[in-house]
Amino acid sequence: MTPRICIIDDDKIYQFTTKKIISNAGITGEVLVFSDAENALFFFQEQSQNVSKLPDIIFLDINMPFMDGWQFLEAIEPIHKQFPKPIQIYLVSSSVDEADTERAAKIPYVSGYIFKPFTKEKLLDSLAHLQS
Amino acid sequence: MNLYVGLPDSEILQLLTSISRELVCLHESDGTYLYVSPNAKSIIGYEPEELLGKNPYDFFHPDDRRLIFERSHQPILKGEEKINPTFRFQHKNGSYLWLQSDNRLIVHPTSGKNYIHTSSRDISEKIESEANLALSERKFKTLFRDSPIGLVLTSKQGFIDEVNESFAKFLGYEIFELLGKHFSDISSEGELEENLRYRDSVQKGMIDHYAIEKQYIHKAGHLVWAYVTVTVLRDDSGHPIYYLAQIIDIDERKKTERLLLENNEHLKATKNSLLIQNKQLQSYNQIISHHLRAPVSNLRSLIDLLKLTKSEEERIELQNHLEAVTESLETTLSELITTLKIQSLEHYHPEWISIRDTFAKVEKLMEGELLKKKVQIELNVIDKETVYVSKDYLETIFLQLLSNSLLFSEPSRTLRIVIESFSIGNETTISFSDNGTGIDLSRYGDQIFQMKKTFHRQMSGKGLGLFLMKYTMESLGGRVEVKSKPGEGATFFLYFPNQGNNL
């Protein structure tokens, strides 16, 4: 199985380690990486009907400069339902603030909340939900 | 002797006495009535005939009999003149009248026998009104003297004519020490003007009384609060003669009131400082989540990967990343320590700092860059305008704002910076405007002062300066605001409290 994975996070080290974790987990597909949420948004707007380009799962960082995770979620809401395939969105954050997790729980198109550090187990867990 | 020819003596007598308001009688030397004038009926209720042969002692008030005998009857018989006793006489209806008599001795020219002639008038009304007056005067005196409320009678010019014990005691004086003083001598300056304004209104007849809270000067020198009600006593034509002031001691109440106000102020300040600290703690929570937990979780991921890897090349790559993360973590930690230092105000030594001089110093420091970019600076600050802050803090803030403006200048136009200051109430405000690229506040308004937030993709701002500036301002009891429109520049408002900080 080769799910298309998308990472949106400005932290270069995180990008590097997450990509490593994904490849170590034996997932060979292309990993989409965006350092900037707004650029990611442009991508989704452009490719909103392109099944082959759209990812199956998004790992979205909350805390980013310029456009943060919440703003990205808000911006993607109108096109989220129109995607030709289901796309799971996971929020990824180092924040253990309950306010953040509670806020995430209220957004229906957010599948889960992952605390950093991102690990192989967390990755496989979220992909398992994808298959079911 | 008889000038009225044709009329007997007795008839003339009858005529005269009947129109007189005085009761005229002739008594034997023991007092027995020999003659009673016909108006007796209208004065004492008896017909003259009812009294003839009787003795007036039977009609005198028992308490007065002895007095009449000793002070009037006896002296007359001894030949003394001008005897005018005042005594009570029982009317036929049983009530007593006050009579006053002119009494004199008449000696018969031939027989040499002594008679007493009395001429009496009813003075009951006069006696009663006098008694009432005396009584009310006595009542007033007693009330005045014994009142627990301070009482002061002043002349219309404001000099003290009478004071009671309560008032004297209230101010620590003896009564005699206060008499003759002017009321303004014992009044504090504070409410004197108001007091005089009221007195003036009274003088002009606009009002009859007024009440104020004022402070008196105690003999020991300190001020004491009193609630004073002043009533004017006017003469028949309406001119004030006296002012009667009633003084209630409210010093304790006022002191408690002031204490409550102070406590209230203190509570407000505490509340504000707690609100700020709470916000700062929330901010710390964010910082710890994003700026400490994030690199630490990176470290964890890198170490986990390091354990797994077998490739030497990858191992070196991971090590390099480890080093970079560790370095950035160290930087973040030292930045956090800086903010904590600011917050603790341990080395904070505020003084009155000239805005103009401080800005000039910072301008000098950045002279090179300002010249290179041909920055126009307009400093609209009064020479003497100062803020209460530590010198380093104000310099740092100006440095931050200047470098911010330089960083976010619009390349298509000359950078123009305007600094203004103004004081309102207990606050001095410095505004710092530029015509740079500005910030979209509808989008970033809540983030602008957060740590490590940058709003311009092309800029590599560390996002710490504004965060630190806000921290600094809040820690010293002030605040920061920003107004901006994208493309039109930004204005920062720095509000400095004028007396130290509330923390």
XYZ file of C-alpha atoms in Angstrom:
635
model
C 0.000 0.000 0.000
C 1.347 3.393 -0.979
C -0.761 6.161 0.484
C 0.121 9.681 -0.641
C 1.255 11.590 2.405
C 1.355 15.384 2.765
C 3.376 17.204 5.405
C 2.725 20.874 6.133
C 5.288 22.200 8.611
C 7.831 24.981 8.527
C 10.308 23.096 10.697
C 13.013 21.689 8.397
C 14.270 19.195 10.961
C 10.764 17.882 11.494
C 10.333 17.548 7.731
C 13.580 15.603 7.556
C 12.856 13.230 10.451
C 9.255 12.630 9.384
C 10.316 11.766 5.851
C 12.861 9.350 7.341
C 10.255 7.793 9.585
C 7.918 7.350 6.602
C 10.570 5.689 4.461
C 11.752 3.550 7.418
C 8.136 2.383 7.765
C 8.407 1.019 4.235
C 6.135 3.535 2.586
C 7.600 4.182 -0.801
C 5.187 6.685 -2.301
C 5.966 10.346 -2.922
C 5.722 12.587 0.145
C 4.370 16.093 -0.456
C 6.105 18.616 1.770
C 5.081 22.238 2.273
C 6.977 24.628 4.545
C 4.323 27.227 4.049
C 0.625 26.606 4.637
C -0.433 29.171 2.069
C 1.567 27.456 -0.655
C -0.081 24.176 0.380
C -3.477 25.824 0.133
C -2.732 27.046 -3.406
C -1.787 23.470 -4.315
C -5.066 22.049 -2.968
C -7.091 24.713 -4.711
C -5.407 24.011 -8.028
C -5.501 20.233 -7.756
C -8.865 19.961 -5.997
C -10.249 17.573 -8.656
C -7.007 15.782 -9.525
C -7.236 12.407 -7.776
C -3.712 11.383 -8.717
C -2.131 14.551 -7.278
C -4.197 14.802 -4.082
C -2.783 13.124 -0.963
C -4.707 10.626 1.177
C -3.555 12.042 4.440
C -2.290 15.439 5.644
C -0.097 15.974 8.697
C -0.663 19.631 9.461
C 1.432 21.599 11.942
C -0.492 24.125 14.027
C 2.197 26.638 14.798
C 3.607 28.221 11.665
C 4.490 31.739 10.740
C 2.505 33.666 8.167
C -0.400 31.174 7.966
C -0.853 28.765 10.826
C -2.643 25.419 10.939
C -5.949 26.877 12.118
C -5.985 29.392 9.323
C -5.207 26.657 6.820
C -8.108 24.547 8.116
C -10.454 27.467 7.827
C -9.312 28.198 4.287
C -9.626 24.619 3.118
C -13.123 24.043 4.547
C -15.079 25.153 1.439
C -13.188 22.834 -0.911
C -12.719 19.920 1.510
C -16.115 18.356 0.708
C -15.584 18.658 -3.010
C -12.409 16.539 -3.070
C -12.986 13.496 -5.277
C -11.599 11.229 -2.555
C -11.533 11.294 1.229
C -8.533 13.139 2.642
C -7.754 12.645 6.308
C -6.307 15.608 8.142
C -4.254 15.156 11.302
C -3.114 18.090 13.344
C 0.427 17.706 14.555
C 1.752 19.858 17.339
C 4.175 20.023 20.174
C 1.499 21.877 22.109
C 0.000 19.953 24.988
C -2.345 22.821 25.654
C -5.857 21.489 26.181
C -7.247 24.541 24.445
C -5.623 23.332 21.214
C -6.869 19.736 21.450
C -10.362 20.875 22.381
C -10.423 23.275 19.471
C -9.290 20.520 17.130
C -11.992 18.164 18.413
C -14.656 20.634 17.323
C -13.621 20.608 13.675
C -15.467 17.726 11.941
C -12.985 17.267 9.091
C -10.014 16.872 11.452
C -9.372 13.165 12.004
C -7.020 13.413 14.923
C -4.430 15.246 16.928
C -0.869 13.993 17.116
C 1.601 15.205 19.725
C 5.170 15.639 18.589
C 7.526 13.852 18.427
C 6.116 12.120 15.387
C 6.972 8.406 15.515
C 6.604 5.307 13.372
C 3.850 4.033 15.683
C 1.832 7.234 15.367
C 2.266 7.118 11.616
C 1.090 3.518 11.310
C -1.806 4.184 13.641
C -3.128 7.032 11.506
C -2.591 5.031 8.297
C -4.528 2.124 9.810
C -7.534 4.413 10.169
C -7.074 5.314 6.551
C -7.473 1.697 5.435
C -10.605 1.054 7.460
C -59.778 121.923 96.706
C -62.775 120.716 94.688
C -62.458 122.181 91.215
C -65.355 120.227 89.759
C -68.115 122.322 91.209
C -71.364 120.491 91.723
C -69.832 117.037 91.800
C -69.131 115.363 95.134
C -65.616 114.001 95.663
C -66.860 110.435 95.683
C -68.423 110.738 92.255
C -65.347 112.201 90.699
C -63.411 109.352 92.141
C -65.948 106.883 90.776
C -65.704 108.438 87.330
C -61.975 108.398 87.179
C -61.451 104.941 88.531
C -64.086 103.345 86.316
C -62.313 104.339 83.123
C -58.898 103.436 84.443
C -57.379 100.049 83.709
C -55.992 100.053 87.210
C -57.750 98.700 90.197
C -57.736 101.420 92.823
C -58.315 100.499 96.451
C -58.119 102.079 99.866
C -57.149 99.831 102.743
C -57.099 100.064 106.467
C -53.601 99.795 107.899
C -54.200 96.049 108.448
C -55.211 95.716 104.793
C -59.036 95.588 105.076
C -60.760 97.012 102.001
C -62.352 100.407 102.575
C -62.852 101.276 98.937
C -62.650 99.256 95.726
C -62.926 100.939 92.344
C -65.878 99.940 90.108
C -63.647 98.331 87.443
C -62.795 95.562 89.960
C -65.269 93.281 88.243
C -63.385 93.467 84.934
C -60.002 92.920 86.562
C -60.435 90.497 89.428
C -64.020 89.339 88.872
C -65.513 90.716 92.091
C -67.995 93.541 92.510
C -66.540 96.184 94.841
C -69.251 95.392 97.384
C -68.102 91.798 97.593
C -64.712 92.910 98.831
C -65.496 95.739 101.206
C -64.689 94.756 104.761
C -62.637 91.799 103.619
C -58.863 91.434 103.776
C -56.796 91.060 100.545
C -54.496 88.597 102.315
C -57.258 86.030 101.790
C -56.874 86.457 98.014
C -53.097 86.553 97.750
C -51.323 83.419 96.581
C -50.235 81.601 99.763
C -46.638 81.683 98.578
C -46.725 85.450 98.165
C -48.389 86.471 101.447
C -45.264 86.604 103.521
C -43.416 88.437 100.794
C -46.139 91.062 100.496
C -46.238 91.541 104.234
C -42.509 91.948 104.610
C -41.519 93.694 101.437
C -44.543 95.884 100.845
C -47.049 96.177 103.689
C -44.592 96.796 106.506
C -42.311 99.210 104.630
C -45.298 101.307 103.536
C -46.533 101.664 107.111
C -43.029 102.756 108.015
C -43.296 105.532 105.468
C -41.192 104.110 102.657
C -42.122 105.179 99.182
C -42.041 103.689 95.720
C -43.183 100.280 96.774
C -44.161 98.236 93.708
C -44.767 94.642 94.621
C -45.569 92.017 92.009
C -47.749 89.229 93.338
C -50.387 86.668 92.522
C -54.045 87.424 93.307
C -56.862 84.942 93.083
C -59.565 85.899 90.574
C -63.150 85.146 91.501
C -63.005 82.239 89.016
C -60.233 80.647 91.108
C -57.267 81.339 88.798
C -54.366 83.531 89.829
C -53.493 86.799 88.168
C -50.204 88.586 88.300
C -50.757 92.061 89.658
C -48.308 94.870 90.060
C -49.195 97.662 92.469
C -48.236 101.216 93.278
C -48.671 101.436 96.985
C -48.478 104.428 99.196
C -49.357 105.570 102.715
C -52.127 108.067 103.281
C -52.358 109.800 106.642
C -55.710 111.370 107.486
C -55.130 115.124 107.902
C -57.212 115.427 111.016
C -57.393 112.022 112.716
C -53.791 111.103 111.769
C -54.984 107.571 110.986
C -53.022 105.497 108.474
C -54.576 104.223 105.283
C -52.973 102.406 102.378
C -53.736 103.354 98.851
C -53.107 100.762 96.174
C -53.318 101.012 92.452
C -52.870 97.609 90.746
C -52.751 96.408 87.156
C -52.915 92.982 85.632
C -49.492 92.058 84.240
C -50.156 88.322 83.787
C -49.578 88.423 80.049
C -46.297 90.214 80.371
C -45.116 87.879 83.120
C -46.042 84.848 81.067
C -44.290 85.967 77.930
C -41.245 86.904 79.947
C -41.324 83.564 81.631
C -41.633 81.824 78.299
C -38.769 83.806 76.867
C -36.595 83.059 79.851
C -37.540 79.426 79.611
C -36.779 79.130 75.934
C -33.533 80.953 76.470
C -32.692 78.540 79.251
C -33.680 75.619 77.061
C -31.495 76.879 74.232
C -28.570 77.483 76.580
C -28.900 73.992 77.985
C -29.204 72.422 74.572
C -26.305 74.443 73.290
C -24.061 73.654 76.229
C -24.886 69.988 76.601
C -25.351 68.972 72.962
C -23.177 66.077 71.887
C -23.090 67.762 68.508
C -20.602 70.582 68.131
C -22.343 73.947 68.003
C -20.866 77.265 66.985
C -22.568 80.621 66.831
C -20.766 83.071 64.588
C -21.481 86.679 63.813
C -22.358 87.564 60.278
C -18.739 88.587 59.761
C -17.674 85.064 60.689
C -16.287 85.654 64.188
C -17.053 83.040 66.796
C -19.432 84.323 69.500
C -20.244 81.099 71.239
C -19.113 77.492 71.015
C -20.069 74.487 73.061
C -17.921 71.956 74.851
C -18.368 69.285 72.152
C -16.941 71.504 69.470
C -14.078 72.777 71.622
C -13.201 69.218 72.539
C -13.428 68.107 68.898
C -10.719 70.595 68.017
C -8.697 70.179 71.211
C -9.352 73.716 72.520
C -10.843 75.232 75.647
C -14.041 77.134 74.919
C -12.524 80.527 75.746
C -9.652 79.948 73.327
C -12.076 79.765 70.436
C -14.208 82.790 71.239
C -13.395 85.723 69.023
C -11.507 83.678 66.450
C -12.595 83.880 62.838
C -14.044 80.625 61.535
C -11.538 80.599 58.687
C -8.716 80.502 61.293
C -9.784 76.986 62.239
C -10.868 75.806 58.770
C -8.577 74.004 56.353
C -7.843 75.678 53.037
C -9.352 72.726 51.206
C -13.042 73.446 51.474
C -12.825 77.091 52.539
C -13.713 78.459 49.137
C -16.844 76.330 48.927
C -17.760 77.316 52.464
C -17.386 81.021 51.706
C -19.424 80.644 48.535
C -22.279 79.176 50.573
C -22.044 81.924 53.195
C -22.246 84.449 50.407
C -25.448 82.835 49.100
C -26.863 82.995 52.620
C -25.852 86.621 52.978
C -27.690 87.444 49.780
C -30.791 85.650 51.048
C -30.661 82.996 48.346
C -30.570 80.147 50.853
C -31.205 79.766 54.585
C -28.983 76.829 55.353
C -26.349 74.635 53.827
C -24.412 71.516 54.653
C -20.874 70.617 53.661
C -18.158 68.175 54.548
C -15.102 70.124 55.547
C -11.887 69.830 57.450
C -11.062 71.826 60.565
C -7.589 72.422 61.886
C -7.140 70.696 65.226
C -5.186 72.582 67.883
C -2.438 69.967 67.481
C -2.101 70.943 63.821
C -3.693 68.010 61.976
C -6.911 68.164 59.996
C -10.181 66.601 61.120
C -13.201 65.918 58.945
C -16.614 67.214 59.952
C -20.089 67.323 58.535
C -21.298 70.879 59.039
C -24.846 72.194 58.784
C -25.107 75.956 58.929
C -28.390 77.727 59.631
C -28.843 81.451 59.464
C -30.743 83.482 62.057
C -32.172 86.609 60.475
C -33.618 89.775 61.986
C -37.168 90.929 61.264
C -36.106 92.587 58.019
C -34.359 89.443 56.840
C -30.749 90.393 57.451
C -28.553 87.653 58.890
C -27.537 88.256 62.488
C -26.054 84.933 63.451
C -24.936 81.758 61.834
C -25.482 78.599 63.826
C -23.213 75.775 62.743
C -23.835 72.187 63.818
C -20.729 70.083 63.532
C -20.682 66.293 63.427
C -17.367 64.489 63.733
C -16.975 62.280 60.642
C -13.209 61.954 60.823
C -13.257 58.196 61.435
C -15.739 57.634 58.647
C -13.672 59.684 56.247
C -10.506 57.862 57.181
C -12.212 54.498 56.674
C -13.596 55.749 53.401
C -10.140 56.797 52.247
C -8.705 53.475 53.338
C -11.400 51.655 51.391
C -10.677 53.750 48.324
C -6.980 53.040 48.644
C -7.650 49.341 49.098
C -9.925 49.428 46.105
C -7.221 51.058 44.010
C -4.747 48.521 45.257
C -7.112 45.670 44.400
C -7.653 47.085 40.933
C -3.914 47.309 40.398
C -3.478 43.778 41.695
C -6.248 42.560 39.441
C -4.658 44.219 36.432
C -1.281 42.837 37.269
C -2.797 39.370 37.725
C -4.537 39.648 34.373
C -1.268 40.594 32.739
C 0.595 37.809 34.537
C -2.079 35.359 33.498
C -1.730 36.427 29.882
C 2.016 36.160 30.189
C 1.683 32.685 31.652
C -0.511 31.650 28.743
C 2.066 33.101 26.467
C 4.738 31.075 28.275
C 2.642 28.003 27.792
C 2.685 28.683 24.042
C 6.398 29.369 24.080
C 7.150 26.189 25.957
C 4.936 24.175 23.602
C 6.290 25.546 20.395
C 9.769 26.710 21.126
C 10.920 24.176 23.686
C 8.818 21.074 23.159
C 9.154 21.260 19.362
C 12.969 21.185 19.253
C 13.026 18.625 22.064
C 10.740 16.348 20.075
C 13.048 16.915 17.099
C 15.934 15.793 19.266
C 13.981 12.696 20.250
C 13.189 11.884 16.603
C 16.792 12.423 15.541
C 18.137 10.222 18.342
C 15.594 7.487 17.494
C 16.680 7.618 13.869
C 20.326 7.607 14.883
C 19.765 4.364 16.762
C 18.188 2.771 13.727
C 20.618 3.851 11.058
C 23.430 1.695 9.739
C 24.677 4.119 7.139
C 27.679 6.218 8.190
C 26.646 8.955 5.787
C 23.187 9.172 7.340
C 24.676 9.093 10.812
C 26.762 12.195 10.046
C 23.729 13.951 8.577
C 21.702 13.184 11.693
C 24.517 14.400 13.913
C 24.657 17.674 12.040
C 20.912 18.101 12.545
C 21.300 17.275 16.228
C 23.869 19.979 16.548
C 21.714 22.547 14.781
C 18.660 21.750 16.925
C 20.717 21.901 20.088
C 22.078 25.281 19.101
C 18.652 26.710 18.335
C 17.384 25.281 21.586
C 20.168 27.071 23.445
C 19.289 30.315 21.706
C 15.611 29.945 22.552
C 16.468 29.215 26.168
C 18.652 32.291 26.491
C 15.884 34.383 24.905
C 13.415 33.025 27.420
C 15.780 33.837 30.220
C 15.996 37.397 28.902
C 12.217 37.755 29.037
C 12.114 36.318 32.525
C 14.722 38.826 33.622
C 12.648 41.667 32.232
C 9.577 40.363 33.973
C 11.243 40.038 37.338
C 12.263 43.731 37.165
C 15.164 42.828 39.392
C 17.481 45.315 37.777
C 14.822 47.776 36.885
C 15.703 51.293 38.009
C 13.153 53.691 36.595
C 13.727 57.426 36.523
C 12.325 60.355 34.591
C 13.896 59.908 31.164
C 13.829 62.496 28.400
C 12.169 61.032 25.319
C 14.010 63.434 23.019
C 17.496 62.698 24.418
C 16.990 58.942 24.435
C 15.753 58.884 20.873
C 18.662 61.071 19.784
C 21.079 58.558 21.293
C 19.441 55.620 19.505
C 19.357 57.580 16.250
C 23.090 58.148 16.616
C 23.659 54.419 17.152
C 21.876 53.599 13.915
C 23.167 56.604 12.037
C 24.895 54.543 9.329
C 21.842 52.597 8.299
C 19.520 55.577 8.551
C 21.809 57.608 6.283
C 22.200 54.782 3.805
C 18.440 54.449 3.420
C 17.960 58.252 3.510
C 15.347 57.845 6.232
C 13.378 60.971 7.113
C 12.717 61.317 10.813
C 10.339 63.785 12.376
C 10.510 64.095 16.141
C 7.460 65.944 17.467
C 8.283 65.729 21.129
C 8.349 68.595 23.601
C 11.854 69.147 24.987
C 10.796 68.518 28.557
C 8.584 65.489 27.898
C 9.724 62.566 30.023
C 8.596 59.061 30.844
C 9.190 57.126 34.053
C 11.208 54.137 32.905
C 14.689 52.699 33.000
C 17.008 54.269 30.431
C 18.085 50.920 28.932
C 14.485 49.885 28.455
C 13.536 52.979 26.533
C 16.680 52.714 24.385
C 15.946 49.066 23.600
C 12.368 49.883 22.697
C 13.417 52.675 20.334
C 16.097 50.433 18.800
C 13.508 47.738 18.232
C 10.988 50.087 16.640
C 13.624 51.714 14.415
C 15.024 48.414 13.166
C 11.488 47.154 12.639
C 10.689 50.156 10.480
C 13.933 49.712 8.529
C 13.226 46.016 8.029
C 9.672 46.566 6.817
C 10.205 49.702 4.760
C 8.476 49.908 1.407
C 11.302 49.900 -1.194
C 9.331 52.108 -3.614
C 9.266 55.109 -1.293
C 11.493 56.969 1.141
C 11.043 55.680 4.661
C 9.472 58.347 6.850
C 9.254 57.963 10.606
C 7.258 60.235 12.912
C 7.595 60.127 16.679
C 5.152 62.029 18.857
C 4.386 62.122 22.535
C 1.507 63.352 24.659
C 0.417 63.047 28.284
C -3.126 62.301 29.363
C -3.914 61.827 33.025
C -1.433 59.444 34.599
C -0.112 58.230 31.300
C 2.410 59.421 28.762
C 2.049 58.032 25.283
C 4.736 57.795 22.642
C 3.531 57.092 19.122
C 5.927 55.737 16.524
C 4.716 55.735 12.919
C 6.284 54.655 9.665
C 5.114 54.482 6.069
C 6.435 50.952 5.538
C 4.750 47.814 4.304
C 2.439 47.596 7.310
C 0.744 44.538 8.743
C -2.638 43.040 7.992
C -4.064 43.350 11.500
C -7.385 41.690 10.669
C -5.312 38.623 9.974
C -2.411 38.912 12.392
C -3.692 41.302 15.028
C -3.654 38.703 17.773
C -0.265 37.329 16.819
C 1.813 40.390 16.235
C 3.318 40.462 19.699
C 3.712 36.721 20.061
C 7.086 35.082 20.127
C 8.612 34.048 16.838
C 5.793 35.224 14.655
C 6.786 36.780 11.384
C 4.354 38.047 8.851
C 6.425 38.544 5.802
C 7.595 35.452 4.023
C 10.573 37.169 2.483
C 11.799 38.558 5.794
C 13.817 36.539 8.208
C 12.743 38.377 11.329
C 13.291 36.375 14.471
C 9.925 37.560 15.737
C 11.326 38.226 19.164
C 11.655 42.018 19.217
C 7.994 42.971 19.399
C 7.329 40.140 21.786
C 10.043 41.419 24.110
C 8.857 45.004 23.711
C 5.338 44.070 24.754
C 6.729 42.128 27.692
C 8.860 45.048 28.750
C 5.980 47.516 28.565
C 3.593 45.266 30.461
C 6.154 44.430 33.090
C 6.597 48.100 33.916
C 2.839 48.616 34.124
C 2.292 50.047 30.656
C 0.993 48.616 27.406
C 1.507 48.616 23.642
C -0.953 49.000 20.814
C -0.494 48.899 17.082
C -2.486 50.370 14.219
C -1.650 49.424 10.687
C -2.931 48.926 7.178
C -1.056 46.767 4.671
C 0.854 49.010 2.307
C 0.331 52.114 4.407
C 2.715 51.640 7.274
C 2.230 51.062 10.963
C 1.905 53.095 14.153
C 2.942 51.740 17.509
C 1.549 53.365 20.653
C 3.545 52.947 23.838
C 1.649 53.836 26.998
C 3.864 54.592 29.998
C 2.361 54.903 33.472
C 3.606 58.066 35.155
C 4.261 56.587 38.583
C 6.335 53.444 38.669
C 4.613 50.202 37.914
C 1.631 48.416 39.362
C 3.273 45.050 39.657
